[in-house]
PDB file of C-alpha atoms in Angstrom:
ATOM      1  CA  MET A   1      20.246  22.074  -8.663  1.00  0.00           C
ATOM      2  CA  GLU A   2      20.462  19.223  -6.881  1.00  0.00           C
ATOM      3  CA  ASP A   3      19.255  18.766  -3.265  1.00  0.00           C
ATOM      4  CA  ALA A   4      21.299  15.972  -2.631  1.00  0.00           C
ATOM      5  CA  ARG A   5      23.413  13.141  -3.806  1.00  0.00           C
ATOM      6  CA  ILE A   6      22.237   9.670  -2.463  1.00  0.00           C
ATOM      7  CA  ARG A   7      24.839   6.438  -2.988  1.00  0.00           C
ATOM      8  CA  LEU A   8      23.698   2.681  -3.401  1.00  0.00           C
ATOM      9  CA  TYR A   9      26.057  -0.147  -2.538  1.00  0.00           C
ATOM     10  CA  LEU A  10      24.131  -3.136  -4.515  1.00  0.00           C
ATOM     11  CA  THR A  11      25.547  -6.770  -4.547  1.00  0.00           C
ATOM     12  CA  ARG A  12      24.461  -6.992  -8.266  1.00  0.00           C
ATOM     13  CA  PRO A  13      24.608  -4.793 -11.270  1.00  0.00           C
ATOM     14  CA  ARG A  14      21.452  -3.411 -11.669  1.00  0.00           C
ATOM     15  CA  SER A  15      20.485  -0.600 -14.833  1.00  0.00           C
ATOM     16  CA  LEU A  16      19.043   2.825 -14.985  1.00  0.00           C
ATOM     17  CA  THR A  17      15.645   1.306 -15.932  1.00  0.00           C
ATOM     18  CA  GLN A  18      15.636  -0.645 -13.022  1.00  0.00           C
ATOM     19  CA  ILE A  19      15.882   2.177 -10.186  1.00  0.00           C
ATOM     20  CA  LEU A  20      14.488   5.079 -11.827  1.00  0.00           C
ATOM     21  CA  PRO A  21      11.026   4.197 -11.252  1.00  0.00           C
ATOM     22  CA  PHE A  22      11.483   3.397  -7.615  1.00  0.00           C
ATOM     23  CA  LEU A  23      12.988   6.722  -7.442  1.00  0.00           C
ATOM     24  CA  HIS A  24      10.342   8.205  -9.382  1.00  0.00           C
ATOM     25  CA  ASN A  25       7.411   7.099  -7.561  1.00  0.00           C
ATOM     26  CA  LEU A  26       9.110   8.343  -4.200  1.00  0.00           C
ATOM     27  CA  GLY A  27       9.176  11.689  -5.762  1.00  0.00           C
ATOM     28  CA  LEU A  28      12.466  11.897  -6.549  1.00  0.00           C
ATOM     29  CA  GLU A  29      14.016  13.749  -9.619  1.00  0.00           C
ATOM     30  CA  VAL A  30      17.328  12.207 -10.900  1.00  0.00           C
ATOM     31  CA  LEU A  31      19.648  14.729 -12.407  1.00  0.00           C
ATOM     32  CA  ASP A  32      22.829  12.874 -13.005  1.00  0.00           C
ATOM     33  CA  GLN A  33      24.150   9.126 -12.189  1.00  0.00           C
ATOM     34  CA  ARG A  34      27.779   7.894 -11.808  1.00  0.00           C
ATOM     35  CA  PRO A  35      28.513   4.486 -11.627  1.00  0.00           C
ATOM     36  CA  PHE A  36      31.629   2.582  -9.989  1.00  0.00           C
ATOM     37  CA  GLU A  37      32.537  -1.036  -9.192  1.00  0.00           C
ATOM     38  CA  LEU A  38      34.383  -1.833  -5.951  1.00  0.00           C
ATOM     39  CA  ARG A  39      35.716  -4.419  -3.690  1.00  0.00           C
ATOM     40  CA  ARG A  40      35.289  -4.851  -0.382  1.00  0.00           C
ATOM     41  CA  GLY A  41      36.543  -7.604   1.264  1.00  0.00           C
ATOM     42  CA  GLY A  42      36.967  -9.753  -1.891  1.00  0.00           C
ATOM     43  CA  GLN A  43      33.013  -8.981  -2.380  1.00  0.00           C
ATOM     44  CA  GLU A  44      32.015  -7.521  -6.109  1.00  0.00           C
ATOM     45  CA  LEU A  45      29.898  -4.492  -5.030  1.00  0.00           C
ATOM     46  CA  PHE A  46      28.037  -1.854  -7.522  1.00  0.00           C
ATOM     47  CA  LEU A  47      27.792   1.889  -6.157  1.00  0.00           C
ATOM     48  CA  TYR A  48      25.560   4.362  -8.336  1.00  0.00           C
ATOM     49  CA  ASP A  49      25.945   7.710  -7.211  1.00  0.00           C
ATOM     50  CA  LEU A  50      22.640   9.995  -7.947  1.00  0.00           C
ATOM     51  CA  GLY A  51      22.425  13.436  -7.928  1.00  0.00           C
ATOM     52  CA  VAL A  52      18.304  14.134  -7.051  1.00  0.00           C
ATOM     53  CA  LYS A  53      16.229  16.511  -6.590  1.00  0.00           C
ATOM     54  CA  PHE A  54      13.397  16.276  -4.009  1.00  0.00           C
ATOM     55  CA  PRO A  55       9.860  17.637  -4.076  1.00  0.00           C
ATOM     56  CA  GLY A  56       9.210  20.825  -3.156  1.00  0.00           C
ATOM     57  CA  SER A  57       9.402  21.421   1.189  1.00  0.00           C
ATOM     58  CA  VAL A  58      10.595  17.789   1.655  1.00  0.00           C
ATOM     59  CA  ASP A  59      13.769  18.613   3.713  1.00  0.00           C
ATOM     60  CA  PRO A  60      16.351  15.590   2.395  1.00  0.00           C
ATOM     61  CA  GLU A  61      18.037  15.246   5.636  1.00  0.00           C
ATOM     62  CA  GLY A  62      14.887  14.059   7.639  1.00  0.00           C
ATOM     63  CA  THR A  63      13.164  11.707   4.964  1.00  0.00           C
ATOM     64  CA  SER A  64      16.675  10.303   4.164  1.00  0.00           C
ATOM     65  CA  GLY A  65      15.492   7.263   6.428  1.00  0.00           C
ATOM     66  CA  LEU A  66      12.116   6.460   4.986  1.00  0.00           C
ATOM     67  CA  LEU A  67      13.644   7.287   1.843  1.00  0.00           C
ATOM     68  CA  ALA A  68      16.343   4.086   2.068  1.00  0.00           C
ATOM     69  CA  ASP A  69      14.073   1.811   3.979  1.00  0.00           C
ATOM     70  CA  ALA A  70      11.282   2.165   0.987  1.00  0.00           C
ATOM     71  CA  PHE A  71      14.043   1.574  -1.398  1.00  0.00           C
ATOM     72  CA  THR A  72      15.875  -1.054  -0.178  1.00  0.00           C
ATOM     73  CA  ALA A  73      12.270  -2.899   0.236  1.00  0.00           C
ATOM     74  CA  ALA A  74      11.196  -1.915  -3.549  1.00  0.00           C
ATOM     75  CA  MET A  75      14.906  -3.247  -4.655  1.00  0.00           C
ATOM     76  CA  ARG A  76      14.086  -6.886  -2.176  1.00  0.00           C
ATOM     77  CA  GLY A  77      10.978  -7.111  -3.755  1.00  0.00           C
ATOM     78  CA  ASP A  78       9.023  -6.679  -0.590  1.00  0.00           C
ATOM     79  CA  ILE A  79       6.395  -3.334  -2.290  1.00  0.00           C
ATOM     80  CA  GLU A  80       5.183  -3.051  -5.222  1.00  0.00           C
ATOM     81  CA  SER A  81       6.300   0.597  -6.018  1.00  0.00           C
ATOM     82  CA  ASP A  82       3.829   2.871  -7.842  1.00  0.00           C
ATOM     83  CA  ARG A  83       2.701   6.736  -7.200  1.00  0.00           C
ATOM     84  CA  ILE A  84       1.313   5.806  -3.734  1.00  0.00           C
ATOM     85  CA  ASP A  85       5.094   5.777  -2.699  1.00  0.00           C
ATOM     86  CA  ALA A  86       5.187   9.387  -3.069  1.00  0.00           C
ATOM     87  CA  LEU A  87       3.293   9.755   0.210  1.00  0.00           C
ATOM     88  CA  VAL A  88       6.625   8.255   1.640  1.00  0.00           C
ATOM     89  CA  ILE A  89       8.762  11.619   1.852  1.00  0.00           C
ATOM     90  CA  ARG A  90       6.383  13.460   1.445  1.00  0.00           C
ATOM     91  CA  GLU A  91       3.957  12.832   4.361  1.00  0.00           C
ATOM     92  CA  ARG A  92       6.676  10.736   6.213  1.00  0.00           C
ATOM     93  CA  LEU A  93       5.262   7.494   6.467  1.00  0.00           C
ATOM     94  CA  ALA A  94       6.742   4.822   6.380  1.00  0.00           C
ATOM     95  CA  TRP A  95       6.820   2.236   3.621  1.00  0.00           C
ATOM     96  CA  ARG A  96       4.434  -0.653   5.211  1.00  0.00           C
ATOM     97  CA  GLN A  97       2.241   2.464   6.041  1.00  0.00           C
ATOM     98  CA  ALA A  98       2.045   3.167   1.825  1.00  0.00           C
ATOM     99  CA  ALA A  99       1.187  -0.712   1.573  1.00  0.00           C
ATOM    100  CA  ILE A 100      -1.764  -0.452   3.812  1.00  0.00           C
ATOM    101  CA  LEU A 101      -2.945   2.193   1.392  1.00  0.00           C
ATOM    102  CA  ARG A 102      -2.585   0.172  -1.711  1.00  0.00           C
ATOM    103  CA  SER A 103      -3.498  -2.919  -0.631  1.00  0.00           C
ATOM    104  CA  TYR A 104      -7.228  -1.254   0.038  1.00  0.00           C
ATOM    105  CA  ALA A 105      -6.787   0.312  -3.465  1.00  0.00           C
ATOM    106  CA  LYS A 106      -6.581  -3.226  -5.142  1.00  0.00           C
ATOM    107  CA  TYR A 107      -9.170  -4.706  -2.900  1.00  0.00           C
ATOM    108  CA  LEU A 108     -11.448  -1.623  -4.839  1.00  0.00           C
ATOM    109  CA  GLN A 109     -10.406  -3.007  -8.326  1.00  0.00           C
ATOM    110  CA  GLN A 110     -11.483  -6.680  -7.431  1.00  0.00           C
ATOM    111  CA  LEU A 111     -14.900  -5.203  -6.101  1.00  0.00           C
ATOM    112  CA  GLY A 112     -15.304  -3.584  -9.388  1.00  0.00           C
ATOM    113  CA  THR A 113     -14.702  -0.038  -9.040  1.00  0.00           C
ATOM    114  CA  THR A 114     -14.970   2.564 -11.519  1.00  0.00           C
ATOM    115  CA  ASN A 115     -12.372   4.918 -10.861  1.00  0.00           C
ATOM    116  CA  SER A 116      -8.551   3.316 -12.182  1.00  0.00           C
ATOM    117  CA  TYR A 117      -5.645   3.011  -9.968  1.00  0.00           C
ATOM    118  CA  GLY A 118      -4.146   6.054 -10.998  1.00  0.00           C
ATOM    119  CA  PHE A 119      -7.095   7.842 -10.121  1.00  0.00           C
ATOM    120  CA  ILE A 120      -7.170   6.232  -6.451  1.00  0.00           C
ATOM    121  CA  ALA A 121      -3.413   7.043  -5.818  1.00  0.00           C
ATOM    122  CA  ASP A 122      -4.153  10.660  -7.081  1.00  0.00           C
ATOM    123  CA  THR A 123      -6.913  11.086  -4.564  1.00  0.00           C
ATOM    124  CA  LEU A 124      -4.721   9.848  -1.948  1.00  0.00           C
ATOM    125  CA  ILE A 125      -1.847  12.055  -2.552  1.00  0.00           C
ATOM    126  CA  SER A 126      -3.799  15.429  -2.652  1.00  0.00           C
ATOM    127  CA  ASN A 127      -5.566  14.848   0.151  1.00  0.00           C
ATOM    128  CA  VAL A 128      -3.457  13.985   2.836  1.00  0.00           C
ATOM    129  CA  ARG A 129      -5.707  15.084   5.859  1.00  0.00           C
ATOM    130  CA  ALA A 130      -7.679  12.445   4.740  1.00  0.00           C
ATOM    131  CA  THR A 131      -5.508   9.985   3.880  1.00  0.00           C
ATOM    132  CA  ARG A 132      -3.461  10.490   7.546  1.00  0.00           C
ATOM    133  CA  ALA A 133      -6.751  10.249   9.184  1.00  0.00           C
ATOM    134  CA  LEU A 134      -7.594   6.241   7.379  1.00  0.00           C
ATOM    135  CA  LEU A 135      -4.245   5.138   8.624  1.00  0.00           C
ATOM    136  CA  ALA A 136      -5.077   6.831  12.104  1.00  0.00           C
ATOM    137  CA  LEU A 137      -8.544   5.130  11.909  1.00  0.00           C
ATOM    138  CA  PHE A 138      -6.982   1.699  10.953  1.00  0.00           C
ATOM    139  CA  GLN A 139      -3.944   2.412  13.677  1.00  0.00           C
ATOM    140  CA  ALA A 140      -6.957   2.744  16.270  1.00  0.00           C
ATOM    141  CA  LYS A 141      -8.965  -0.103  15.089  1.00  0.00           C
ATOM    142  CA  PHE A 142      -6.657  -2.788  15.423  1.00  0.00           C
ATOM    143  CA  ASP A 143      -2.800  -1.305  17.214  1.00  0.00           C
ATOM    144  CA  PRO A 144      -2.616  -4.449  19.711  1.00  0.00           C
ATOM    145  CA  GLY A 145      -0.944  -2.458  22.187  1.00  0.00           C
ATOM    146  CA  LEU A 146      -3.632  -0.243  22.993  1.00  0.00           C
ATOM    147  CA  ASP A 147      -6.435  -0.915  25.728  1.00  0.00           C
ATOM    148  CA  GLU A 148     -10.204  -0.923  24.857  1.00  0.00           C
ATOM    149  CA  PRO A 149     -10.778   2.719  26.595  1.00  0.00           C
ATOM    150  CA  ASP A 150      -7.974   4.226  24.560  1.00  0.00           C
ATOM    151  CA  ARG A 151      -9.531   1.898  21.225  1.00  0.00           C
ATOM    152  CA  GLY A 152     -12.568   3.795  21.205  1.00  0.00           C
ATOM    153  CA  ARG A 153     -11.761   6.934  22.198  1.00  0.00           C
ATOM    154  CA  ASN A 154      -8.625   6.721  19.019  1.00  0.00           C
ATOM    155  CA  THR A 155     -11.304   5.396  17.172  1.00  0.00           C
ATOM    156  CA  ALA A 156     -13.532   7.933  17.415  1.00  0.00           C
ATOM    157  CA  GLY A 157     -11.580  11.159  17.160  1.00  0.00           C
ATOM    158  CA  ALA A 158      -9.948   9.398  13.169  1.00  0.00           C
ATOM    159  CA  LYS A 159     -13.196   8.759  12.504  1.00  0.00           C
ATOM    160  CA  LYS A 160     -14.149  12.632  13.523  1.00  0.00           C
ATOM    161  CA  GLU A 161     -11.101  13.608  12.147  1.00  0.00           C
ATOM    162  CA  LEU A 162     -11.360  12.051   8.981  1.00  0.00           C
ATOM    163  CA  LEU A 163     -15.288  12.944   8.092  1.00  0.00           C
ATOM    164  CA  ALA A 164     -13.750  16.951   8.419  1.00  0.00           C
ATOM    165  CA  ALA A 165     -11.285  16.651   5.993  1.00  0.00           C
ATOM    166  CA  ILE A 166     -13.507  14.588   2.955  1.00  0.00           C
ATOM    167  CA  ASP A 167     -16.152  17.485   3.915  1.00  0.00           C
ATOM    168  CA  ASP A 168     -13.711  20.215   2.843  1.00  0.00           C
ATOM    169  CA  ILE A 169     -12.718  18.448  -0.303  1.00  0.00           C
ATOM    170  CA  PRO A 170     -14.534  20.145  -3.391  1.00  0.00           C
ATOM    171  CA  VAL A 171     -14.325  17.462  -5.657  1.00  0.00           C
ATOM    172  CA  LEU A 172     -17.220  14.751  -5.619  1.00  0.00           C
ATOM    173  CA  ASP A 173     -15.368  11.649  -6.752  1.00  0.00           C
ATOM    174  CA  ALA A 174     -12.869  12.398  -4.367  1.00  0.00           C
ATOM    175  CA  ASP A 175     -15.308  12.651  -2.076  1.00  0.00           C
ATOM    176  CA  ARG A 176     -16.914   9.493  -2.431  1.00  0.00           C
ATOM    177  CA  LEU A 177     -13.525   7.301  -3.463  1.00  0.00           C
ATOM    178  CA  LEU A 178     -12.438   8.573   0.424  1.00  0.00           C
ATOM    179  CA  ARG A 179     -15.887   7.535   1.852  1.00  0.00           C
ATOM    180  CA  THR A 180     -15.600   4.512   0.343  1.00  0.00           C
ATOM    181  CA  PHE A 181     -12.207   3.766   2.124  1.00  0.00           C
ATOM    182  CA  MET A 182     -13.852   4.500   5.458  1.00  0.00           C
ATOM    183  CA  ASN A 183     -16.280   1.931   5.084  1.00  0.00           C
ATOM    184  CA  LEU A 184     -13.637  -0.508   3.650  1.00  0.00           C
ATOM    185  CA  VAL A 185     -11.498   0.306   7.259  1.00  0.00           C
ATOM    186  CA  GLU A 186     -14.525   0.291   8.950  1.00  0.00           C
ATOM    187  CA  ALA A 187     -15.849  -3.102   7.670  1.00  0.00           C
ATOM    188  CA  THR A 188     -12.148  -5.034   8.417  1.00  0.00           C
ATOM    189  CA  THR A 189     -12.651  -6.590  11.168  1.00  0.00           C
ATOM    190  CA  ARG A 190      -9.162  -7.823  11.529  1.00  0.00           C
ATOM    191  CA  THR A 191      -5.720  -7.828  10.265  1.00  0.00           C
ATOM    192  CA  ASN A 192      -2.523  -8.953  10.289  1.00  0.00           C
ATOM    193  CA  TYR A 193      -0.400  -6.433   9.962  1.00  0.00           C
ATOM    194  CA  PHE A 194       1.080  -6.014  12.805  1.00  0.00           C
ATOM    195  CA  GLN A 195       2.736  -9.302  12.574  1.00  0.00           C
ATOM    196  CA  GLY A 196       5.251  -8.224  10.171  1.00  0.00           C
ATOM    197  CA  LYS A 197       4.853 -10.485   7.955  1.00  0.00           C
ATOM    198  CA  ALA A 198       5.440 -10.271   4.025  1.00  0.00           C
ATOM    199  CA  HIS A 199       1.878 -10.093   2.531  1.00  0.00           C
ATOM    200  CA  LEU A 200      -0.754  -8.490   4.746  1.00  0.00           C
ATOM    201  CA  SER A 201      -4.321 -10.010   5.150  1.00  0.00           C
ATOM    202  CA  PHE A 202      -7.639  -8.214   6.156  1.00  0.00           C
ATOM    203  CA  LYS A 203     -10.914 -10.235   7.403  1.00  0.00           C
ATOM    204  CA  LEU A 204     -13.534  -8.453   6.058  1.00  0.00           C
ATOM    205  CA  ASN A 205     -17.513  -8.172   6.903  1.00  0.00           C
ATOM    206  CA  PRO A 206     -19.272  -7.910   3.228  1.00  0.00           C
ATOM    207  CA  ALA A 207     -22.247  -6.943   4.724  1.00  0.00           C
ATOM    208  CA  ALA A 208     -21.080  -3.717   5.839  1.00  0.00           C
ATOM    209  CA  ILE A 209     -19.439  -2.988   2.400  1.00  0.00           C
ATOM    210  CA  ALA A 210     -21.928  -0.522   0.449  1.00  0.00           C
ATOM    211  CA  GLY A 211     -21.867  -1.604  -3.401  1.00  0.00           C
ATOM    212  CA  ALA A 212     -20.081  -4.794  -2.383  1.00  0.00           C
ATOM    213  CA  PRO A 213     -21.523  -7.223  -5.317  1.00  0.00           C
ATOM    214  CA  PHE A 214     -24.289 -10.056  -4.632  1.00  0.00           C
ATOM    215  CA  PRO A 215     -24.614 -12.913  -3.333  1.00  0.00           C
ATOM    216  CA  ARG A 216     -21.937 -11.939  -0.257  1.00  0.00           C
ATOM    217  CA  PRO A 217     -20.246 -14.210   1.127  1.00  0.00           C
ATOM    218  CA  LYS A 218     -20.330 -14.003   5.125  1.00  0.00           C
ATOM    219  CA  TYR A 219     -16.279 -13.378   5.382  1.00  0.00           C
ATOM    220  CA  GLU A 220     -14.074 -12.218   2.286  1.00  0.00           C
ATOM    221  CA  ILE A 221     -10.368 -12.580   3.827  1.00  0.00           C
ATOM    222  CA  TRP A 222      -8.533 -10.611   1.482  1.00  0.00           C
ATOM    223  CA  VAL A 223      -4.479 -11.069   1.114  1.00  0.00           C
ATOM    224  CA  TYR A 224      -2.233  -9.045  -0.897  1.00  0.00           C
ATOM    225  CA  SER A 225       1.218  -8.908  -2.012  1.00  0.00           C
ATOM    226  CA  PRO A 226       3.588  -7.768  -4.631  1.00  0.00           C
ATOM    227  CA  ARG A 227       3.944 -11.540  -5.510  1.00  0.00           C
ATOM    228  CA  VAL A 228       0.000 -12.540  -5.045  1.00  0.00           C
ATOM    229  CA  GLU A 229      -3.311 -10.876  -4.329  1.00  0.00           C
ATOM    230  CA  GLY A 230      -6.827 -13.316  -3.719  1.00  0.00           C
ATOM    231  CA  VAL A 231      -9.831 -13.329  -1.922  1.00  0.00           C
ATOM    232  CA  HIS A 232     -10.793 -16.231   0.325  1.00  0.00           C
ATOM    233  CA  LEU A 233     -14.600 -16.328   0.625  1.00  0.00           C
ATOM    234  CA  ARG A 234     -16.829 -17.396   2.871  1.00  0.00           C
ATOM    235  CA  PHE A 235     -20.526 -18.482   2.477  1.00  0.00           C
ATOM    236  CA  GLY A 236     -20.760 -20.068   5.972  1.00  0.00           C
ATOM    237  CA  THR A 237     -19.445 -23.704   6.205  1.00  0.00           C
ATOM    238  CA  TRP A 238     -18.822 -22.977   2.231  1.00  0.00           C
ATOM    239  CA  ARG A 239     -15.131 -21.289   1.457  1.00  0.00           C
ATOM    240  CA  ALA A 240     -14.086 -19.958  -1.481  1.00  0.00           C
ATOM    241  CA  GLY A 241     -11.083 -18.933  -3.117  1.00  0.00           C
ATOM    242  CA  VAL A 242      -9.936 -16.771  -6.070  1.00  0.00           C
ATOM    243  CA  CYS A 243      -6.030 -15.801  -6.336  1.00  0.00           C
ATOM    244  CA  ALA A 244      -4.363 -13.412  -9.087  1.00  0.00           C
ATOM    245  CA  GLY A 245      -0.628 -13.667  -9.431  1.00  0.00           C
ATOM    246  CA  LEU A 246      -0.315 -17.473  -9.387  1.00  0.00           C
ATOM    247  CA  THR A 247      -1.333 -19.995 -12.496  1.00  0.00           C
ATOM    248  CA  GLU A 248      -3.702 -21.611 -10.263  1.00  0.00           C
ATOM    249  CA  ALA A 249      -6.389 -20.866  -7.568  1.00  0.00           C
ATOM    250  CA  ARG A 250      -9.464 -23.536  -6.111  1.00  0.00           C
ATOM    251  CA  ILE A 251     -12.999 -23.126  -5.360  1.00  0.00           C
ATOM    252  CA  SER A 252     -14.064 -25.683  -2.432  1.00  0.00           C
ATOM    253  CA  GLY A 253     -17.951 -26.209  -1.439  1.00  0.00           C
ATOM    254  CA  PRO A 254     -19.439 -29.494  -1.540  1.00  0.00           C
ATOM    255  CA  ARG A 255     -17.418 -29.533  -4.610  1.00  0.00           C
ATOM    256  CA  SER A 256     -13.879 -28.230  -6.073  1.00  0.00           C
ATOM    257  CA  TRP A 257     -12.592 -27.509  -9.115  1.00  0.00           C
ATOM    258  CA  ASP A 258      -9.532 -25.591 -10.496  1.00  0.00           C
ATOM    259  CA  TRP A 259      -9.034 -23.400 -13.287  1.00  0.00           C
ATOM    260  CA  SER A 260      -6.360 -21.007 -14.516  1.00  0.00           C
ATOM    261  CA  ARG A 261      -6.483 -17.402 -13.535  1.00  0.00           C
ATOM    262  CA  HIS A 262      -3.639 -14.996 -14.466  1.00  0.00           C
ATOM    263  CA  LYS A 263      -2.639 -11.293 -12.810  1.00  0.00           C
ATOM    264  CA  THR A 264      -3.383  -8.798 -15.074  1.00  0.00           C
TER     265      THR A 264
END
């Protein structure tokens, strides 16, 4: 039995194979669909009327705004929809909060983690107390609206909660992964997250990242968006950039050269 009906009004037609993965990643089960073509003010609209079932304990009415925002962002191409999106309606996270977690997960892959992306997503979803504490730690460190005394208190409180949440996790691999996430947030010195841009960027101190490969640059600028992801390395006065998602990247130091690298 369906929990709700969702009506999508689009300005161009979409196949179900384009629509359903977004809803599936959000944790919804689509039970039936009815497509319609409409005209309003001389403009052709495409209506998709979907009967859906929500995950247990999720209130359809209480999460409708978050669902609409996340789906709209996915259809616009503002987010790279995947399993992490399940946190949006299950834990009432804004889609941009989910993007923080996704960005760090992608950076972990650049570092060469042995954990699959699926395991990373499942760990964040299965250990929501720790996941919320990670986001609280990020917020406390970088929210420009906080004064320094509040920032210090909030950061200490979030870290204490995060460590307590991790200590309660019985799975060793999940424990290690979440400690790695905490390490990455603590090693981050700046971010553009609160500027609301289409891409996320994080300035990190590689010397503070446990397990970061050598040689370690002085700083790394990690840039992530659905269209491109890459890292800008600074070895003192040297600069180096490695991008995925573009057909060309450049490293620059005393000399520079170009090579092709495609996103996998």
